[in-house]
Coordinates of C-alpha atoms in Angstrom, one line a residue:
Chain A
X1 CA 112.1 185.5 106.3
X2 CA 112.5 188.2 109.1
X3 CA 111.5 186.6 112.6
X4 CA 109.6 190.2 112.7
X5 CA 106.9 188.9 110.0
X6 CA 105.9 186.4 112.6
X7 CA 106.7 187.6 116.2
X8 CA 106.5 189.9 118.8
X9 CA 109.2 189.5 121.5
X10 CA 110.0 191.3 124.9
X11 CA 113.3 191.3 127.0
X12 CA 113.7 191.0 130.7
X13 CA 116.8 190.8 133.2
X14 CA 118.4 189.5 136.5
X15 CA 121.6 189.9 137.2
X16 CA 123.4 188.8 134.1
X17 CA 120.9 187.1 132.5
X18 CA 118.5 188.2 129.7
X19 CA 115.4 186.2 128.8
X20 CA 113.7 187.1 125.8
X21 CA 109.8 185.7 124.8
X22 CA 108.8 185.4 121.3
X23 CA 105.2 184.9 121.0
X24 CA 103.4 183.9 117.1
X25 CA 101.5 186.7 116.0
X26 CA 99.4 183.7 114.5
X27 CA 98.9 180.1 116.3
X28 CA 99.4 178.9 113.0
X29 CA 103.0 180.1 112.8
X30 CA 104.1 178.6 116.0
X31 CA 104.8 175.2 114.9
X32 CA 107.2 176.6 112.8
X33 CA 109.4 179.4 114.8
X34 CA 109.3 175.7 117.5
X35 CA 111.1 174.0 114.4
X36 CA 113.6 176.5 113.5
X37 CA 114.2 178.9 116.1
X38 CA 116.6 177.0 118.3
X39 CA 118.2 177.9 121.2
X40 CA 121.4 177.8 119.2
X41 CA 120.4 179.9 116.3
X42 CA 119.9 182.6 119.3
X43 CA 123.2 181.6 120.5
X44 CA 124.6 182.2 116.9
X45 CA 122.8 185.7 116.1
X46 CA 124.0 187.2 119.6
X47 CA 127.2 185.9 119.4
X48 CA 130.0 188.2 121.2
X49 CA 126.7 190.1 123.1
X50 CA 125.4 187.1 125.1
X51 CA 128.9 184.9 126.2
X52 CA 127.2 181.6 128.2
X53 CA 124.3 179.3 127.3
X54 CA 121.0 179.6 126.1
X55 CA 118.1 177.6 126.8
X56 CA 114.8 177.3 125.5
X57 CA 111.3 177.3 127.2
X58 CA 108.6 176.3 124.5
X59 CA 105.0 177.0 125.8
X60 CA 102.8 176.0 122.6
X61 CA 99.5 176.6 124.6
X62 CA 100.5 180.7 124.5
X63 CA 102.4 180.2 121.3
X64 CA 105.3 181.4 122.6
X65 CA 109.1 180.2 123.1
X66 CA 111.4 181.9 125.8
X67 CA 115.3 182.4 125.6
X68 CA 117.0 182.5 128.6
X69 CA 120.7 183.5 127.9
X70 CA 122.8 183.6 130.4
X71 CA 126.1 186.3 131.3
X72 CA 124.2 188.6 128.5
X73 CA 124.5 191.7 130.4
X74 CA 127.7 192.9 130.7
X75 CA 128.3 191.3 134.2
X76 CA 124.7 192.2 135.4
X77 CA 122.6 195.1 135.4
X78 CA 124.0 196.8 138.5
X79 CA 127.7 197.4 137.2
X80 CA 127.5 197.0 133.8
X81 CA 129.4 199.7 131.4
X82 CA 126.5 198.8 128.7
X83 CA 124.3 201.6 127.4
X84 CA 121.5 199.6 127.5
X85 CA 122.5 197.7 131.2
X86 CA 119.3 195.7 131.3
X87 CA 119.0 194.5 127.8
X88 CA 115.9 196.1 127.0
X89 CA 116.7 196.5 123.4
X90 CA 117.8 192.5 123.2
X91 CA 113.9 191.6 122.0
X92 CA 113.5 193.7 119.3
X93 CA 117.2 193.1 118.1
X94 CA 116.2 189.6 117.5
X95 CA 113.4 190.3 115.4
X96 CA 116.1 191.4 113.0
X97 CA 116.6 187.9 112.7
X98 CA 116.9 185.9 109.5
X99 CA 114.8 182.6 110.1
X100 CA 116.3 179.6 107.8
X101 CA 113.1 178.9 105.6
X102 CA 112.6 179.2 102.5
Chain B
X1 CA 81.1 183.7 143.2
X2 CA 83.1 185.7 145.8
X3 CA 86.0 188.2 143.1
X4 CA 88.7 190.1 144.4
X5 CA 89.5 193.5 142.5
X6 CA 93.5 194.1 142.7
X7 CA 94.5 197.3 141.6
X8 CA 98.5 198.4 140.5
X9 CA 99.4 201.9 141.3
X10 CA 103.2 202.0 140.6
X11 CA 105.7 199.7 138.7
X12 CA 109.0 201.2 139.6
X13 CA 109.6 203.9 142.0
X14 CA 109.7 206.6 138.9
X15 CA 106.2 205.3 137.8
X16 CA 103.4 208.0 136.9
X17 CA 101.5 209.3 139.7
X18 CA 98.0 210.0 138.5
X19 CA 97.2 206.4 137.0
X20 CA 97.0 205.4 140.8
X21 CA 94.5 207.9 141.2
X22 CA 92.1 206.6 138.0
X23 CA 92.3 203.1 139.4
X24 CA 91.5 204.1 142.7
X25 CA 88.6 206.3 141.5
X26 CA 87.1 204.5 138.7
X27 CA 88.4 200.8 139.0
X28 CA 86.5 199.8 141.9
X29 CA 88.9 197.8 143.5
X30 CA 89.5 196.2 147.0
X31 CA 93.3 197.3 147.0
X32 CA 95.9 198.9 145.6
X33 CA 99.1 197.6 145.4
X34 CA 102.3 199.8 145.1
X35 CA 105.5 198.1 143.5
X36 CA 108.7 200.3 144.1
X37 CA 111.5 198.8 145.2
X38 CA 113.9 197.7 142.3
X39 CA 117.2 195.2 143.6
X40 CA 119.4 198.3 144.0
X41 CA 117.4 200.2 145.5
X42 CA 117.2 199.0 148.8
X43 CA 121.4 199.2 148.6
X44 CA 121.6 202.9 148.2
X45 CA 118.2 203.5 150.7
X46 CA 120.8 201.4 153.1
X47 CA 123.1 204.2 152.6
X48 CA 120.7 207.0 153.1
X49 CA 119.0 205.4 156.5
X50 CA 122.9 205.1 157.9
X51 CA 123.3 209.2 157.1
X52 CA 119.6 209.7 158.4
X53 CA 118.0 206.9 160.4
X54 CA 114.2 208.7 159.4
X55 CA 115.7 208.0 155.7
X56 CA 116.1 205.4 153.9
X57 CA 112.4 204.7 152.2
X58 CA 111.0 206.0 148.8
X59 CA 111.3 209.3 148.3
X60 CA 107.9 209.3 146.4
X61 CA 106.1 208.0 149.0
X62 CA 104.5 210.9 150.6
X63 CA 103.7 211.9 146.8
X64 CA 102.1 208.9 146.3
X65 CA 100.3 208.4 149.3
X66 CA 99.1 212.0 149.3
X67 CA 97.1 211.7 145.7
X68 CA 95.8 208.3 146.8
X69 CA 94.9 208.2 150.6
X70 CA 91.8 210.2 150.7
X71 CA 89.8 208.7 147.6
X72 CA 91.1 205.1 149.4
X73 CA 89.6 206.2 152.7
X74 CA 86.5 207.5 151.4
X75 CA 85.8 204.3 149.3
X76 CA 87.4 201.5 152.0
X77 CA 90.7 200.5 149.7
X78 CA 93.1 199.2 151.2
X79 CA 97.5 199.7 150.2
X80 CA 100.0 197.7 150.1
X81 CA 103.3 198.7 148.8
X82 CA 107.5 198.0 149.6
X83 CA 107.8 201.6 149.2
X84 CA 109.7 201.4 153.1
X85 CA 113.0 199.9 151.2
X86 CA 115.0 199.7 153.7
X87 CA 113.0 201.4 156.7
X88 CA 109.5 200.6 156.7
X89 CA 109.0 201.9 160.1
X90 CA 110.0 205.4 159.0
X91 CA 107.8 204.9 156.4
X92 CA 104.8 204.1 158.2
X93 CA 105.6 207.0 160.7
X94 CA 105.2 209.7 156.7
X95 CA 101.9 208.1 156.0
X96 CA 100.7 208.8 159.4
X97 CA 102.0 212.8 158.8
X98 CA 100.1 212.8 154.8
X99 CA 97.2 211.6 157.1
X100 CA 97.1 214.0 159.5
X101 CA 97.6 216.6 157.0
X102 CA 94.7 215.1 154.9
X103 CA 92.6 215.1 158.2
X104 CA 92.1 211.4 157.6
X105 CA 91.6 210.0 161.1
X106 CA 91.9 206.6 162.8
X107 CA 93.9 205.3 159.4
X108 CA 96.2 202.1 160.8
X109 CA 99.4 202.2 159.1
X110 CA 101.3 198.7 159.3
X111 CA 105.3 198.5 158.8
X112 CA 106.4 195.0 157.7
X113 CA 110.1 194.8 159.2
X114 CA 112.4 191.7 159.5
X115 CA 114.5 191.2 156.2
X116 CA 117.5 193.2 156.5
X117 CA 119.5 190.2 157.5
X118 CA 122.5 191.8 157.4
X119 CA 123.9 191.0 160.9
X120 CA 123.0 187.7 160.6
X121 CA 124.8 187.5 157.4
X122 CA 128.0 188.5 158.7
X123 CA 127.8 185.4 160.6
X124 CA 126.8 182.9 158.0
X125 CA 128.6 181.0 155.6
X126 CA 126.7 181.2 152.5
X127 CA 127.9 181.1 149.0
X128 CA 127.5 184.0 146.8
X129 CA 125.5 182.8 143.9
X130 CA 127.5 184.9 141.4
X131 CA 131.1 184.2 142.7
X132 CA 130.7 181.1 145.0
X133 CA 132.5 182.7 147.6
X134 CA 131.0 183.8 151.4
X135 CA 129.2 186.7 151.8
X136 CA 131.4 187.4 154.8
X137 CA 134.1 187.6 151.9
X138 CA 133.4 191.1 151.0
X139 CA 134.0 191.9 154.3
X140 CA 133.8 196.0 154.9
X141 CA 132.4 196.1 151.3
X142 CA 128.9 194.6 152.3
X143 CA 126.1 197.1 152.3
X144 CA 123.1 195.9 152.9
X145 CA 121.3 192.1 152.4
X146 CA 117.7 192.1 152.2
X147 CA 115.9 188.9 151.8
X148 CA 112.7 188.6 149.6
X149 CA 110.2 188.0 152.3
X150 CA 106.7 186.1 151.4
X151 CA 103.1 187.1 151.2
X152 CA 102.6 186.1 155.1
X153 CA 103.5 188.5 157.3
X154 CA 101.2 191.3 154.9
X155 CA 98.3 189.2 155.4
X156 CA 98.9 189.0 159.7
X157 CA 99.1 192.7 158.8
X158 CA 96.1 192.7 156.7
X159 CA 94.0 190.6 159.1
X160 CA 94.9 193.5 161.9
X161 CA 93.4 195.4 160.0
X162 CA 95.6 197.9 158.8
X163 CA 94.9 200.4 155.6
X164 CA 98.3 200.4 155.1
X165 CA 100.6 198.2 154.9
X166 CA 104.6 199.2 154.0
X167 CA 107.2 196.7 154.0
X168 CA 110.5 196.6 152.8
X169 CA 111.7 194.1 150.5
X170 CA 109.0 191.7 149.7
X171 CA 108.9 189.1 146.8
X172 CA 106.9 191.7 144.4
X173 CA 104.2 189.0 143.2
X174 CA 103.7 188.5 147.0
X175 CA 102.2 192.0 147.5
X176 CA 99.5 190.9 145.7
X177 CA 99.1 187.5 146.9
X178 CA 98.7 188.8 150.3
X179 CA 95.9 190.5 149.7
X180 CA 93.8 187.1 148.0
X181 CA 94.9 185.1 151.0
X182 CA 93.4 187.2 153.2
X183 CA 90.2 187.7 151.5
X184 CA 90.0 183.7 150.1
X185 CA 91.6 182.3 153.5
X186 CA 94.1 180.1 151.4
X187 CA 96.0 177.6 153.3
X188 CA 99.9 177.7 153.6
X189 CA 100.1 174.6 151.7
X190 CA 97.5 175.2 149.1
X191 CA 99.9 175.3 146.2
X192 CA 98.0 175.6 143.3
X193 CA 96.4 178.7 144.6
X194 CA 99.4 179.8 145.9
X195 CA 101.2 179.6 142.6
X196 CA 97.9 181.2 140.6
X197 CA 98.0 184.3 142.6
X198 CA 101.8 184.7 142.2
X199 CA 100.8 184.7 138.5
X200 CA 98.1 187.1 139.3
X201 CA 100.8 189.0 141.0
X202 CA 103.6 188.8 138.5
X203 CA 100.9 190.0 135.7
X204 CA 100.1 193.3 137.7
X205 CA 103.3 194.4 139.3
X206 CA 105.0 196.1 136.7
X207 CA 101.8 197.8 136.3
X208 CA 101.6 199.8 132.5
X209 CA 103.8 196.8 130.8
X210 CA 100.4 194.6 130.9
X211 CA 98.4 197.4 129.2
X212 CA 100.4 198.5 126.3
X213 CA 103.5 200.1 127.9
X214 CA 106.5 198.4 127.1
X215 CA 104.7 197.1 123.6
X216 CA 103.8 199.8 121.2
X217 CA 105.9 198.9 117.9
X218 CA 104.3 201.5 115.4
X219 CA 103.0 199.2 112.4
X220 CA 103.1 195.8 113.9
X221 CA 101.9 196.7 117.2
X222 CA 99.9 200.1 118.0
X223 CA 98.9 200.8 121.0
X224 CA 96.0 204.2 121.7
X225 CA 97.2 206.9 124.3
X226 CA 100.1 206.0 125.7
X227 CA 100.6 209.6 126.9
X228 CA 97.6 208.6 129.5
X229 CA 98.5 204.7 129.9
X230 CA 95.6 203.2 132.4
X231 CA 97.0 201.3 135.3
X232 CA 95.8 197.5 135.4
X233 CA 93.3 195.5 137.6
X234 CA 92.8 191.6 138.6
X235 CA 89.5 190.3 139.0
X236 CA 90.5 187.3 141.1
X237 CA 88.2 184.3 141.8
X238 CA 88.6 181.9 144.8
X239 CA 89.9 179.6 142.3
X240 CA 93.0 181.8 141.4
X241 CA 92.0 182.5 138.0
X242 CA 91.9 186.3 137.0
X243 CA 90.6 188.6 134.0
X244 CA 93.2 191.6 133.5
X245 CA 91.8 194.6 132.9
X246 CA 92.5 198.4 133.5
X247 CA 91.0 201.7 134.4
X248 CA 87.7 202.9 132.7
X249 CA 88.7 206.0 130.3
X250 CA 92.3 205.4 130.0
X251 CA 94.9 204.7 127.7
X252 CA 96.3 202.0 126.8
X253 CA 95.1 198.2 125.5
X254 CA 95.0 195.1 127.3
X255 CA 95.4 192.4 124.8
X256 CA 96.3 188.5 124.7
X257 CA 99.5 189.7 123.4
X258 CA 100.1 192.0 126.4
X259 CA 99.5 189.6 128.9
X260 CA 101.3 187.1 127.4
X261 CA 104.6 189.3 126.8
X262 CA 104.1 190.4 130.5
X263 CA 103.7 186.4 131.7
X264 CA 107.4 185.5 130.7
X265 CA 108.6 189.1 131.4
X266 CA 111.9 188.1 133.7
X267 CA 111.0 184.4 133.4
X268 CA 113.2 181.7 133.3
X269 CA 111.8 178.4 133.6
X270 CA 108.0 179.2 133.5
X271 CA 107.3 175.9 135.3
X272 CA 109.6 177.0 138.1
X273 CA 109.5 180.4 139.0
X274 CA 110.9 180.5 142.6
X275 CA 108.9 182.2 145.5
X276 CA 109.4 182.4 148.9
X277 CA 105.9 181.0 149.5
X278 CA 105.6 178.5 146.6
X279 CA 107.4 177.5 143.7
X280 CA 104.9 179.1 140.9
X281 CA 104.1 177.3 137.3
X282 CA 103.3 179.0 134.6
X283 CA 103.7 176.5 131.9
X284 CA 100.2 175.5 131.7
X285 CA 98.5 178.9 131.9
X286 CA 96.3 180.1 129.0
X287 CA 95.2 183.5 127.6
X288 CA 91.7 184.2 126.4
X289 CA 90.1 187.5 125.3
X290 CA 86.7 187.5 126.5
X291 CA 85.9 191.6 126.0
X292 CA 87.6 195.0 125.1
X293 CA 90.0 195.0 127.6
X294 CA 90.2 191.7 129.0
X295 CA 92.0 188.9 129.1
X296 CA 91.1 186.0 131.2
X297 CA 94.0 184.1 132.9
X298 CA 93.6 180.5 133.9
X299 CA 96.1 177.0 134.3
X300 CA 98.4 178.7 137.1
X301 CA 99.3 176.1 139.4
X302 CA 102.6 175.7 141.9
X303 CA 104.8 173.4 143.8
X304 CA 106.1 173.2 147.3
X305 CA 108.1 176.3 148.2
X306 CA 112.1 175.3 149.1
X307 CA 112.3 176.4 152.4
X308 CA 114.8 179.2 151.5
X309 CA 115.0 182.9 150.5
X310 CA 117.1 184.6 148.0
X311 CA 119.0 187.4 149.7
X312 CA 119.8 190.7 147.9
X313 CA 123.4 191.7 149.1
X314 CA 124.7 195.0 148.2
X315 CA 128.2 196.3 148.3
X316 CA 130.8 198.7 147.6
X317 CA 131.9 197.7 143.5
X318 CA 133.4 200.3 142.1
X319 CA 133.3 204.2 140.5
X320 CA 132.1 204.6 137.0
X321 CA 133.4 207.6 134.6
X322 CA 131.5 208.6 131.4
X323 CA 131.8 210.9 128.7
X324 CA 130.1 211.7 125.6
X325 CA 130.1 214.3 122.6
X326 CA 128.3 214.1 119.4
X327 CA 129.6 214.7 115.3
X328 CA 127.2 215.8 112.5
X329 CA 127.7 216.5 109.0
X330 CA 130.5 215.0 106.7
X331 CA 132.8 212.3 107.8
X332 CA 130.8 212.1 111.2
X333 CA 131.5 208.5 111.5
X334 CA 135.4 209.0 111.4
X335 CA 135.8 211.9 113.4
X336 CA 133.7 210.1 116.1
X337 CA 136.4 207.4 115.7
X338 CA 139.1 209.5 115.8
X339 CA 137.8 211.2 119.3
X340 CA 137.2 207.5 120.9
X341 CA 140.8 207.1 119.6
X342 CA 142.3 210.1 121.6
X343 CA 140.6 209.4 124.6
X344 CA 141.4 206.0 124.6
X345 CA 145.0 207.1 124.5
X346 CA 144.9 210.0 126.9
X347 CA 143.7 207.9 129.4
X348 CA 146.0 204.8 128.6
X349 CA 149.3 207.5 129.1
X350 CA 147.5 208.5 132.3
X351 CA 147.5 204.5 133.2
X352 CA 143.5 205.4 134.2
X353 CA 140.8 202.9 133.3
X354 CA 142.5 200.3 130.9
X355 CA 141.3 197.7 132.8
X356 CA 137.4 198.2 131.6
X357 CA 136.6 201.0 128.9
X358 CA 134.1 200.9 126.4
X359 CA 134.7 203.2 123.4
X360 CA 131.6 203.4 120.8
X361 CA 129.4 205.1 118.6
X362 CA 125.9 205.7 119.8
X363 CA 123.4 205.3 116.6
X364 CA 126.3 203.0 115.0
X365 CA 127.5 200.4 117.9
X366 CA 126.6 201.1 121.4
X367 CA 123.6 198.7 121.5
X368 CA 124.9 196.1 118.0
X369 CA 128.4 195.7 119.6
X370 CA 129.6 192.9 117.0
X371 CA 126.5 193.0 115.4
X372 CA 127.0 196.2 113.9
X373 CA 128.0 196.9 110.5
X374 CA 131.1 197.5 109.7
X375 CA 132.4 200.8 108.9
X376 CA 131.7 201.9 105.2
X377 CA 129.3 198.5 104.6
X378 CA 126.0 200.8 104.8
X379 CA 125.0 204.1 104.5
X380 CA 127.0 206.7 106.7
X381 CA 125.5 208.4 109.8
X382 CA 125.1 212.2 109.6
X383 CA 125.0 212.2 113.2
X384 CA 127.0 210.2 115.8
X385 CA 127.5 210.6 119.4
X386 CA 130.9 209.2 121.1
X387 CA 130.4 207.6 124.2
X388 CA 133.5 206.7 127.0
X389 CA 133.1 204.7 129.9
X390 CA 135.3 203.0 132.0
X391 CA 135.5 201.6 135.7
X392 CA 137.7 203.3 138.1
X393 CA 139.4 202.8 141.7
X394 CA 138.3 206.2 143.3
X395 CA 135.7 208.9 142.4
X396 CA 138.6 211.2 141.3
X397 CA 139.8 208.4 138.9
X398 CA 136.0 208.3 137.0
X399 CA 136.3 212.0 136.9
X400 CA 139.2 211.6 134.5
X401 CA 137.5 209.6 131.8
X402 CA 134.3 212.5 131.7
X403 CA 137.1 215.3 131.6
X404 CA 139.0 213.9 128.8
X405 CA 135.8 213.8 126.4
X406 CA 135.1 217.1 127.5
X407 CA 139.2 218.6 126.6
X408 CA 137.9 217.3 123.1
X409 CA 136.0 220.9 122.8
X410 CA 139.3 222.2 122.4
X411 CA 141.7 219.0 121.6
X412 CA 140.1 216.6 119.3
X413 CA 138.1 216.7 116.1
X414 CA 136.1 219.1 114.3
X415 CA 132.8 220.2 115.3
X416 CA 132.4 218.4 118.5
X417 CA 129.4 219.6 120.1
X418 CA 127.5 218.5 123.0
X419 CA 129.3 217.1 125.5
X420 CA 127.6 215.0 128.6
X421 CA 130.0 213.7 131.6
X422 CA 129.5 212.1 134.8
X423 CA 131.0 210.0 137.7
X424 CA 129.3 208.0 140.3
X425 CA 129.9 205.3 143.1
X426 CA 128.4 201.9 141.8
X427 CA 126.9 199.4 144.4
X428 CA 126.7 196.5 143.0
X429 CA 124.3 193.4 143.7
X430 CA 124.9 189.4 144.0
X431 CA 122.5 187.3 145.7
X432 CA 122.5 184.2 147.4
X433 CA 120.1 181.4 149.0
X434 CA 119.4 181.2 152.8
X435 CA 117.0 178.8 155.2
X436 CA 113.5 181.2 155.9
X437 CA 114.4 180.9 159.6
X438 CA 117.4 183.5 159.0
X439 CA 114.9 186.2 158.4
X440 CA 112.4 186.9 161.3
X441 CA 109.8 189.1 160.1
X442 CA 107.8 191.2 162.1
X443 CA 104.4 193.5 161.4
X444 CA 104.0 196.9 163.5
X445 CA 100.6 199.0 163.7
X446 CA 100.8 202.4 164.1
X447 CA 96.9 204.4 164.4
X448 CA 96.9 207.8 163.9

């Protein structure tokens, strides 16, 4: 299943870091994006665009869990060669995301 | 219950004009705050004050401050904005002109001075969060270093009773705490308030992204006239909690989903989300609708503040070079290859840029990198544009890489069409962490 079926996500950046929320559309749906979407899953799917860590935030109050991933922007925003310097386009890439359920 | 009414005029110093105008008109709101002032900024305004010492603040600002100032005057609202980068006093001395030329008379315009700490920088040993070295390491590379003053020394404006208050850089959040410290009298230590009105802050400062901007995803998320986005406005209660709303008769949505996209917008850890004045958490706030249009905000608390401030230093990194030309038609995909190819290859036999070059495919690769498909695996483009970029010593070397993508008119593949080039300076940014005492802010009045 598509991580778009179930989410809306936005991107934000400093310096070379890009954090991306994921918020349920449905409360219901959060308890399973906490199970499967891992911080390493996200490591995985932007493998060879995000090059450090990635760490999770869950807040299950807003139904939401935020990625922080860091060195993701092409040595930060200010002198990056990237189209897309800020990552802007990072959130909606990982709604492309195929979530491991069946 | 006593409610403070925040209004956002600007986001980013490119933001819409009139959408300050409907919150000031129709929002009824106490203030009207102004967020300009992105991290670079303040770097190349450096620049321009050194070349002009009246320079060096937004260049918008007279704009701005001309399509706002009278309806502000005439209905007591008060502005607060960073739109003096990196020379507030000049700043303050423009308003004062759009006043006169308004004929608005008596208007106190305050300048909030004190964070270039660049001198004092120069002395100090501080690592470079980025690189661990010294910012005295980049030596006759520094620019500028600006630290992200607090809420404080707007509210000793505010409580002189200014109209206007302009500061340079200023932690954005704070521009809006300011103004509920003043009016609710919150202590310097009172760190649950502290942290809910940085929430309040962070919420409305990148103005249209909490009221559909930044949102709209046709078919999963629609958003109503966008072309006319309304601007947004806190209700603030003594307490720190908030409804979001935005202008009467304006575009836009604000939604539980928009507030809580905007909440984590350039988040890291939500239960520590670094201040000058407090150390802000988010991790227990909750979202409830409670009408068309608003979203009540509650559960912000905070933590006591570290003691330091993150300094923005800016310096001389390098020269960027770009080019770009697009294919169409038949084979699109391989003769937009083939041109990457040659230019590639030009400027490795000119020993230019082989250091850092990026060689892609805009519509195939430019954003997917190694997520892309590869070539052949899906349907082909009928359209792709080539894009060349690469870092350079000097000005004349960026020139290069633009000047080889545009030789490909008469050198490279069929039917190239379009071609885009530029070269530019880049000043860079890196940061580090400093005791509050190194900055000394100041607040000057001028009437006129």
């Amino acid at each position: 299943m598509r991580l778009r079926a179930l989410a809306h996500a936005r991107a934000g950046d400093k310096g070379d870091i890009s954090n991306i929320a994921v918020f349920a559309y449905r409360m219901e749906d959060y308890p399973l994006l906490e199970r499967v979407l891992t911080a390493e899953l996200v490591k995985d799917y932007f493998a060879g665009i995000v090059r450090g860590e990635v760490r999770r935030y869950a807040l299950p109050q807003l139904g939401g869990l935020n990625f922080v991933m860091e060195r993701a922007l092409g040595g930060g925003v200010t002198r990056s060669l990237a189209l897309d310097a800020h990552g802007k386009c990072l959130g909606l890439l990982l709604l492309d995301l195929d979530l491991p359920v069946r | 219950m006593k409610t403070v009414r925040l209004g956002c005029g600007a986001g980013f110093s490119g933001d819409r004009i009139e959408p300050a105008v409907e919150v000031a008109e129709r929002g009824d709101v106490g203030y009207l705050v102004f967020e300009c002032l992105a991290e670079r900024t303040i770097a190349i305004a450096q620049q321009e004050k050194l070349r002009d010492p009246n320079g060096g603040y937004d260049p918008l600002l007279a704009e701005r401050m001309e399509a706002v100032l009278g309806i502000c005057r005439t209905r007591g609202i008060r502005v607060v904005t960073n739109m003096g980068a990196a020379n507030p006093l000049a700043a303050a001395r423009c308003v004062g002109a759009v006043a006169k030329r308004l004929g608005l008379r008596g208007l106190r315009v305050a300048a909030v001075t004190g964070d270039d700490v660049l001198a004092a920088l120069h002395r100090r040993e501080e690592p470079l969060d980025q690189t661990g070295e010294p910012v005295s390491a980049l030596g006759d590379r520094l620019v500028s270093a600006n630290a992200y003053l607090g809420a404080w020394p707007i509210v000793e404006a505010l409580a002189g009773g200014a109209d206007v208050v302009i500061t340079g850089r200023t932690a954005d959040p704070a521009l809006f705490l300011a103004p509920l410290v003043h009016e609710f009298g919150w202590a310097r230590d009172d760190w649950p308030r502290l942290g809910a009105g940085t929430a309040v802050g962070h919420l409305l400062e990148c103005a249209g992204q909490v009221t559909g901007g930044y949102f709209a995803d046709p078919g999963y998320k629609d958003v109503p006239g966008l072309a006319r986005l309304g601007f947004p406005i806190g209700e603030v209660g003594e307490d720190g909690s908030a409804v979001i709303t935005k202008a009467p008769d304006t575009g836009g949505q604000v939604t539980e989903a928009t507030c809580k996209e905007q909440l984590l917008y350039e988040i890291h850890d939500p239960a520590r989300y670094y201040q000058p004045d407090v150390i802000a958490d988010f991790s227990g706030i909750t979202v409830a609708e409670i009408g068309r249009d608003r979203v009540r905000i509650s559960g912000a608390c905070g933590h006591p503040r570290t003691g330091r401030l993150k300094v923005s230093v800016g310096y001389v990194d390098s020269y960027i070079g770009e080019g770009q030309i697009s294919y169409a038609g038949p084979g699109a995909l391989a003769r937009g290859r083939l041109a990457l190819a040659i230019v590639a290859e030009r400027l490795a036999l000119a020993g230019l840029a082989t250091g850092e070059l990026r060689c892609e495919l805009i519509g195939v690769d430019s954003i997917l990198g190694p997520l892309a498909p590869i070539d052949g695996a899906g349907p082909e483009p009928r359209e792709v544009r080539a894009r060349v970029i690469g870092r350079a010593d000097s000005l004349a070397e960026a020139r290069r890489i633009g000047n080889e993508v545009d030789s490909l008119y008469l050198n490279g593949p069929a039917g190239g069409g379009g071609v885009t080039k530029s070269a530019r300076a880049v000043i860079g940014i890196l940061s580090a962490l400093v005791p509050d005492a190194v900055a000394e802010p100041a607040v000057h009045t001028i009437a006129c």
